[in-house]
């Protein structure tokens, strides 16, 4: 074979390499979902800390399709570093990008970026009226006040403890958990005056999450195993603050992401053993009237596995579980029926941590 033939083959090889490279790039490009999807579940993928690789995913239930990174598909670029949570308010989705110190506002109809709001270390957003929302933050004792009409921060509420975290609206009060190892109280804020009206003591330290059950009783999850504060669940009467019952957990088990089923008669939560053990590691379920916490998981995590995301579809009762796979690769989502039947499994972005049903 002569030099001319070698040159032709080399040129052909280069063309093939370019062709397949282009095809690969096209396949890797994020795809935007169709505009007519009505039954959907958003997957908040945190990404790995410091790498700016978070993503907003969406599972279209009727189409049985997952769109891994709809923000990038629609807007180009990346969300930022550590996508903590999202909240729908009016015509917008509000996305808390924790380590990037910003809240992104997307249009609900097309996911286009509408505004960027600068807030230090935002965690969660709680709408408290048609014109106002609170934003909890990490590493400070401030709860930020957000004007939903101007999309501007108008002030802040100073709390007695740092790390305001989970929040819920009860009657005209915002109940605030402060994930501070010195804290053993939750706080009630008058949403009309933005003033703290009441403090309620709980079992344990470092309250971080709260939900309401079918009997209008408040459940508070607390603890920070990493900092030596064991986990507790406290059930209390929200009007008086009286503790009805509390449940303690082993020192190696973190209790996170509590969620109610549609009937609100069963509480689900994740227990995490970060050392890779199988005891106290998985998804747990307990009746809200139970006198004891469950001894065994409803869905157990495997050895060297732990779960990070948990959500209950308010319509179907399906259980969505996020497996972060160590935050070093694509995560997975598992969808179960309440009888433990696995319905679906699919890959996601890095670190699936929360679900939003819309």
Coordinates of C-alpha atoms in Angstrom, one line a residue:
X1 CA 0.0 0.0 0.0
X2 CA 1.4 3.4 -1.0
X3 CA 1.8 6.6 0.8
X4 CA -1.3 8.0 -1.1
X5 CA -3.5 5.1 0.2
X6 CA -2.2 5.6 3.8
X7 CA -3.0 9.3 3.5
X8 CA -6.5 8.5 2.4
X9 CA -7.0 6.0 5.2
X10 CA -5.7 8.6 7.8
X11 CA -8.0 11.2 6.5
X12 CA -11.0 8.8 6.6
X13 CA -10.1 7.9 10.2
X14 CA -10.0 11.5 11.2
X15 CA -13.4 12.1 9.6
X16 CA -14.9 9.0 11.4
X17 CA -13.4 10.2 14.7
X18 CA -14.9 13.7 14.2
X19 CA -18.3 12.2 13.3
X20 CA -18.5 9.9 16.3
X21 CA -17.2 12.7 18.6
X22 CA -20.0 15.0 17.4
X23 CA -22.5 12.2 17.8
X24 CA -21.3 11.6 21.4
X25 CA -21.5 15.3 22.2
X26 CA -25.0 15.5 20.8
X27 CA -26.0 12.5 22.9
X28 CA -24.5 14.0 26.1
X29 CA -26.3 17.3 25.5
X30 CA -29.2 17.8 28.1
X31 CA -32.6 17.5 26.6
X32 CA -35.5 19.8 27.6
X33 CA -38.8 18.2 28.4
X34 CA -41.9 18.8 26.2
X35 CA -44.2 21.6 27.3
X36 CA -47.3 19.5 27.7
X37 CA -46.1 17.3 30.6
X38 CA -48.6 17.6 33.5
X39 CA -47.8 14.6 35.8
X40 CA -44.2 15.1 36.8
X41 CA -41.8 14.7 39.7
X42 CA -38.7 16.9 40.0
X43 CA -35.5 15.4 41.4
X44 CA -33.2 17.8 43.2
X45 CA -29.6 16.6 42.6
X46 CA -27.2 18.3 44.9
X47 CA -24.0 17.5 43.1
X48 CA -20.7 16.9 44.8
X49 CA -19.6 19.8 47.1
X50 CA -17.3 22.2 45.4
X51 CA -17.7 20.9 41.9
X52 CA -20.7 22.9 40.7
X53 CA -22.3 19.8 39.1
X54 CA -25.8 20.0 40.6
X55 CA -28.8 19.4 38.4
X56 CA -32.6 19.8 38.2
X57 CA -34.0 16.5 36.9
X58 CA -37.6 15.7 36.1
X59 CA -39.4 12.3 35.8
X60 CA -42.4 12.5 33.5
X61 CA -44.6 9.8 35.0
X62 CA -47.1 9.4 32.1
X63 CA -44.2 9.2 29.5
X64 CA -42.0 7.1 31.7
X65 CA -39.1 9.4 30.8
X66 CA -36.4 11.1 32.9
X67 CA -34.8 14.5 31.9
X68 CA -31.6 14.7 33.8
X69 CA -30.7 18.4 33.6
X70 CA -33.5 20.6 32.4
X71 CA -32.0 23.9 33.7
X72 CA -28.9 23.4 31.4
X73 CA -31.1 22.2 28.5
X74 CA -33.2 25.3 28.6
X75 CA -30.8 28.0 29.9
X76 CA -27.3 26.7 29.1
X77 CA -24.6 26.7 31.8
X78 CA -24.9 25.0 35.2
X79 CA -27.1 25.6 38.2
X80 CA -24.2 26.1 40.6
X81 CA -22.7 24.4 43.6
X82 CA -25.0 22.3 45.9
X83 CA -28.7 22.4 44.8
X84 CA -30.4 22.2 48.2
X85 CA -34.1 22.4 47.6
X86 CA -36.9 23.8 45.4
X87 CA -40.3 25.3 46.0
X88 CA -43.2 26.2 43.6
X89 CA -44.8 29.6 44.4
X90 CA -47.3 31.1 42.0
X91 CA -45.9 31.1 38.4
X92 CA -42.4 30.3 39.5
X93 CA -40.0 27.7 40.8
X94 CA -37.6 28.9 43.4
X95 CA -34.3 26.9 43.6
X96 CA -31.9 27.2 46.6
X97 CA -28.3 26.8 45.4
X98 CA -26.6 26.6 48.8
X99 CA -22.9 26.9 48.2
X100 CA -23.3 29.4 45.4
X101 CA -25.2 31.8 47.7
X102 CA -28.1 32.3 45.4
X103 CA -31.8 31.5 44.8
X104 CA -32.7 31.0 41.1
X105 CA -36.2 31.8 39.9
X106 CA -37.5 29.8 37.0
X107 CA -40.8 30.2 35.0
X108 CA -43.1 27.3 35.7
X109 CA -44.2 27.1 32.1
X110 CA -40.9 26.9 30.3
X111 CA -38.1 26.7 33.0
X112 CA -36.4 29.8 31.7
X113 CA -34.4 31.8 34.3
X114 CA -36.3 34.8 35.4
X115 CA -34.2 36.2 38.3
X116 CA -31.2 35.4 40.5
X117 CA -31.5 36.5 44.2
X118 CA -28.3 36.8 46.3
X119 CA -28.8 35.1 49.7
X120 CA -25.9 33.6 51.7
X121 CA -26.1 29.8 51.9
X122 CA -29.9 29.4 51.2
X123 CA -31.5 26.1 52.3
X124 CA -35.3 26.1 52.1
X125 CA -38.0 28.5 51.1
X126 CA -41.4 28.7 52.9
X127 CA -44.2 30.9 51.4
X128 CA -46.1 32.5 54.3
X129 CA -48.5 34.7 52.3
X130 CA -49.2 35.5 48.7
X131 CA -46.5 38.2 48.8
X132 CA -43.9 37.0 51.2
X133 CA -41.7 34.0 51.8
X134 CA -39.0 33.0 54.4
X135 CA -35.6 31.6 53.3
X136 CA -33.6 29.5 55.8
X137 CA -29.8 29.7 55.7
X138 CA -26.7 27.8 56.8
X139 CA -23.9 29.2 59.1
X140 CA -25.9 32.1 60.3
X141 CA -28.8 32.9 62.7
X142 CA -30.8 34.8 60.0
X143 CA -34.0 33.9 58.3
X144 CA -34.4 36.1 55.2
X145 CA -37.6 37.8 54.2
X146 CA -38.4 37.6 50.4
X147 CA -40.9 39.8 48.6
X148 CA -42.5 37.5 46.1
X149 CA -43.7 40.4 43.9
X150 CA -40.4 42.2 43.5
X151 CA -38.2 39.1 44.0
X152 CA -36.1 41.1 46.4
X153 CA -34.9 40.5 50.0
X154 CA -36.6 43.0 52.2
X155 CA -35.2 42.1 55.6
X156 CA -34.2 39.3 58.0
X157 CA -35.3 37.7 61.3
X158 CA -32.6 37.1 63.9
X159 CA -33.0 33.8 65.6
X160 CA -31.5 32.7 69.0
X161 CA -29.6 29.8 67.3
X162 CA -27.7 29.3 64.0
X163 CA -28.6 27.2 61.0
X164 CA -32.3 27.7 60.5
X165 CA -33.3 24.7 58.4
X166 CA -36.7 23.0 58.0
X167 CA -39.8 25.1 58.2
X168 CA -43.6 24.7 57.9
X169 CA -46.6 26.9 58.0
X170 CA -49.1 26.2 60.8
X171 CA -52.2 28.4 61.0
X172 CA -50.7 31.9 60.7
X173 CA -47.4 30.9 62.3
X174 CA -44.1 29.7 60.7
X175 CA -42.5 26.9 62.7
X176 CA -38.7 27.1 62.4
X177 CA -36.1 24.4 63.2
X178 CA -32.6 25.6 63.9
X179 CA -30.0 22.9 63.2
X180 CA -27.7 24.1 65.9
X181 CA -26.1 21.6 68.3
X182 CA -26.8 23.9 71.2
X183 CA -30.5 24.2 70.3
X184 CA -33.2 22.1 71.9
X185 CA -36.1 24.4 70.8
X186 CA -38.2 25.2 67.8
X187 CA -39.5 28.7 67.2
X188 CA -42.9 30.1 66.2
X189 CA -42.9 33.3 64.1
X190 CA -45.9 35.5 63.6
X191 CA -45.9 35.8 59.8
X192 CA -47.7 39.2 59.9
X193 CA -45.2 40.9 62.2
X194 CA -42.1 38.6 61.5
X195 CA -41.6 38.4 65.3
X196 CA -40.8 35.3 67.3
X197 CA -43.8 34.6 69.5
X198 CA -43.0 31.3 71.1
X199 CA -40.3 28.8 71.9
X200 CA -41.1 25.1 72.2
X201 CA -38.7 22.6 73.7
X202 CA -38.1 19.2 72.0
X203 CA -36.3 16.0 72.8
X204 CA -32.6 16.1 71.9
X205 CA -30.6 18.8 70.1
X206 CA -30.3 20.2 66.7
X207 CA -33.8 20.1 65.3
X208 CA -33.7 20.1 61.5
X209 CA -37.1 18.9 60.0
X210 CA -40.8 19.0 60.9
X211 CA -44.1 17.6 59.4
X212 CA -47.7 17.5 60.5
X213 CA -49.8 14.3 60.8
X214 CA -53.5 13.5 60.3
X215 CA -54.3 14.5 63.9
X216 CA -52.6 17.9 63.4
X217 CA -49.8 16.9 65.6
X218 CA -46.3 18.1 64.9
X219 CA -43.3 15.8 64.4
X220 CA -39.8 17.2 64.8
X221 CA -36.6 15.3 63.7
X222 CA -33.4 16.3 65.5
X223 CA -29.8 15.3 65.9
X224 CA -26.4 15.6 64.3
X225 CA -24.5 12.4 64.6
X226 CA -21.3 13.9 63.1
X227 CA -21.2 16.4 65.9
X228 CA -22.1 13.9 68.6
X229 CA -25.8 14.8 69.0
X230 CA -28.0 11.6 68.8
X231 CA -31.2 11.6 66.8
X232 CA -34.7 11.9 68.2
X233 CA -38.2 12.1 66.9
X234 CA -40.6 14.3 69.0
X235 CA -44.3 14.3 68.5
X236 CA -46.0 17.3 70.1
X237 CA -49.2 19.4 70.3
X238 CA -48.4 22.5 68.2
X239 CA -50.9 24.7 69.9
X240 CA -49.5 24.2 73.4
X241 CA -46.0 22.9 72.7
X242 CA -46.7 19.9 75.0
X243 CA -44.6 16.8 74.1
X244 CA -46.8 13.8 73.5
X245 CA -44.1 11.3 72.9
X246 CA -40.4 11.1 71.8
X247 CA -38.3 8.4 70.3
X248 CA -34.5 8.1 70.7
X249 CA -32.1 6.4 68.2
X250 CA -28.7 4.8 68.5
X251 CA -25.7 7.1 68.5
X252 CA -24.6 5.9 65.0
X253 CA -27.9 6.6 63.2
X254 CA -28.8 9.9 61.7
X255 CA -32.5 10.5 61.1
X256 CA -33.3 12.7 58.1
X257 CA -36.0 13.7 55.5
X258 CA -39.2 12.8 57.4
X259 CA -42.3 12.6 55.1
X260 CA -45.9 11.7 55.6
X261 CA -48.0 9.4 53.3
X262 CA -51.1 10.9 51.6
X263 CA -53.3 9.9 54.5
X264 CA -50.8 11.4 57.0
X265 CA -51.2 8.4 59.2
X266 CA -47.8 7.0 58.5
X267 CA -44.4 8.7 59.0
X268 CA -41.5 7.7 56.7
X269 CA -37.9 8.7 57.4
X270 CA -34.4 7.8 56.4
X271 CA -32.0 6.4 59.0
X272 CA -28.3 6.7 57.8
X273 CA -25.3 4.8 59.1
X274 CA -22.4 6.6 57.3
X275 CA -20.0 3.8 58.2
X276 CA -21.6 1.4 55.8
X277 CA -23.2 -0.9 58.4
X278 CA -26.7 -2.3 57.7
X279 CA -28.2 -1.7 61.2
X280 CA -30.3 1.5 61.4
X281 CA -29.7 2.1 57.7
X282 CA -32.6 2.4 55.3
X283 CA -36.2 3.7 54.9
X284 CA -38.4 3.4 58.0
X285 CA -42.1 3.6 58.4
X286 CA -44.2 4.0 61.5
X287 CA -47.8 4.6 62.3
X288 CA -48.3 8.1 63.9
X289 CA -50.0 6.5 66.9
X290 CA -47.2 4.0 67.5
X291 CA -45.8 3.7 71.0
X292 CA -42.4 2.5 69.9
X293 CA -40.2 3.3 66.9
X294 CA -39.8 0.5 64.3
X295 CA -37.0 -1.9 65.0
X296 CA -36.4 -2.9 61.4
X297 CA -36.4 -0.9 58.2
X298 CA -39.3 -0.8 55.8
X299 CA -36.7 -0.9 53.0
X300 CA -33.2 -1.7 54.1
X301 CA -30.0 -0.2 52.6
X302 CA -27.3 -2.6 51.6
X303 CA -23.9 -2.8 53.2
X304 CA -21.8 0.3 52.2
X305 CA -25.0 2.0 50.9
X306 CA -27.1 4.7 52.3
X307 CA -30.1 6.7 51.1
X308 CA -30.2 10.4 50.8
X309 CA -33.5 11.4 49.3
X310 CA -37.1 10.5 50.3
X311 CA -40.4 11.7 49.0
X312 CA -44.0 10.4 49.0
X313 CA -46.1 11.2 46.0
X314 CA -49.2 12.9 47.5
X315 CA -51.5 11.4 44.8
X316 CA -50.3 7.8 44.5
X317 CA -48.5 7.3 47.7
X318 CA -45.5 6.0 45.7
X319 CA -42.2 6.2 47.6
X320 CA -39.3 7.9 45.9
X321 CA -35.8 7.1 47.2
X322 CA -32.6 8.8 46.2
X323 CA -29.3 6.8 46.3
X324 CA -26.3 9.2 46.1
X325 CA -23.8 6.4 45.5
X326 CA -21.2 8.3 47.4
X327 CA -21.6 11.6 45.5
X328 CA -18.9 10.5 43.1
X329 CA -21.0 9.3 40.2
X330 CA -24.5 9.4 38.9
X331 CA -27.1 8.6 41.5
X332 CA -30.2 6.4 41.3
X333 CA -33.8 6.8 42.1
X334 CA -36.0 3.9 43.1
X335 CA -39.8 4.1 43.1
X336 CA -41.8 1.7 45.3
X337 CA -45.4 1.0 46.1
X338 CA -46.4 1.1 49.8
X339 CA -46.3 -2.8 49.7
X340 CA -42.6 -2.7 48.9
X341 CA -43.0 -3.5 45.2
X342 CA -40.3 -1.9 43.1
X343 CA -41.9 0.0 40.2
X344 CA -39.0 1.8 38.6
X345 CA -35.3 2.5 38.8
X346 CA -33.4 5.1 36.9
X347 CA -30.1 7.0 36.9
X348 CA -30.0 10.7 37.8
X349 CA -27.4 13.5 38.2
X350 CA -25.1 13.4 41.2
X351 CA -26.6 13.3 44.7
X352 CA -30.4 13.0 44.4
X353 CA -31.5 14.5 47.7
X354 CA -35.1 15.9 47.4
X355 CA -38.2 15.4 45.4
X356 CA -40.9 17.9 44.4
X357 CA -44.3 16.6 43.1
X358 CA -46.2 18.9 40.7

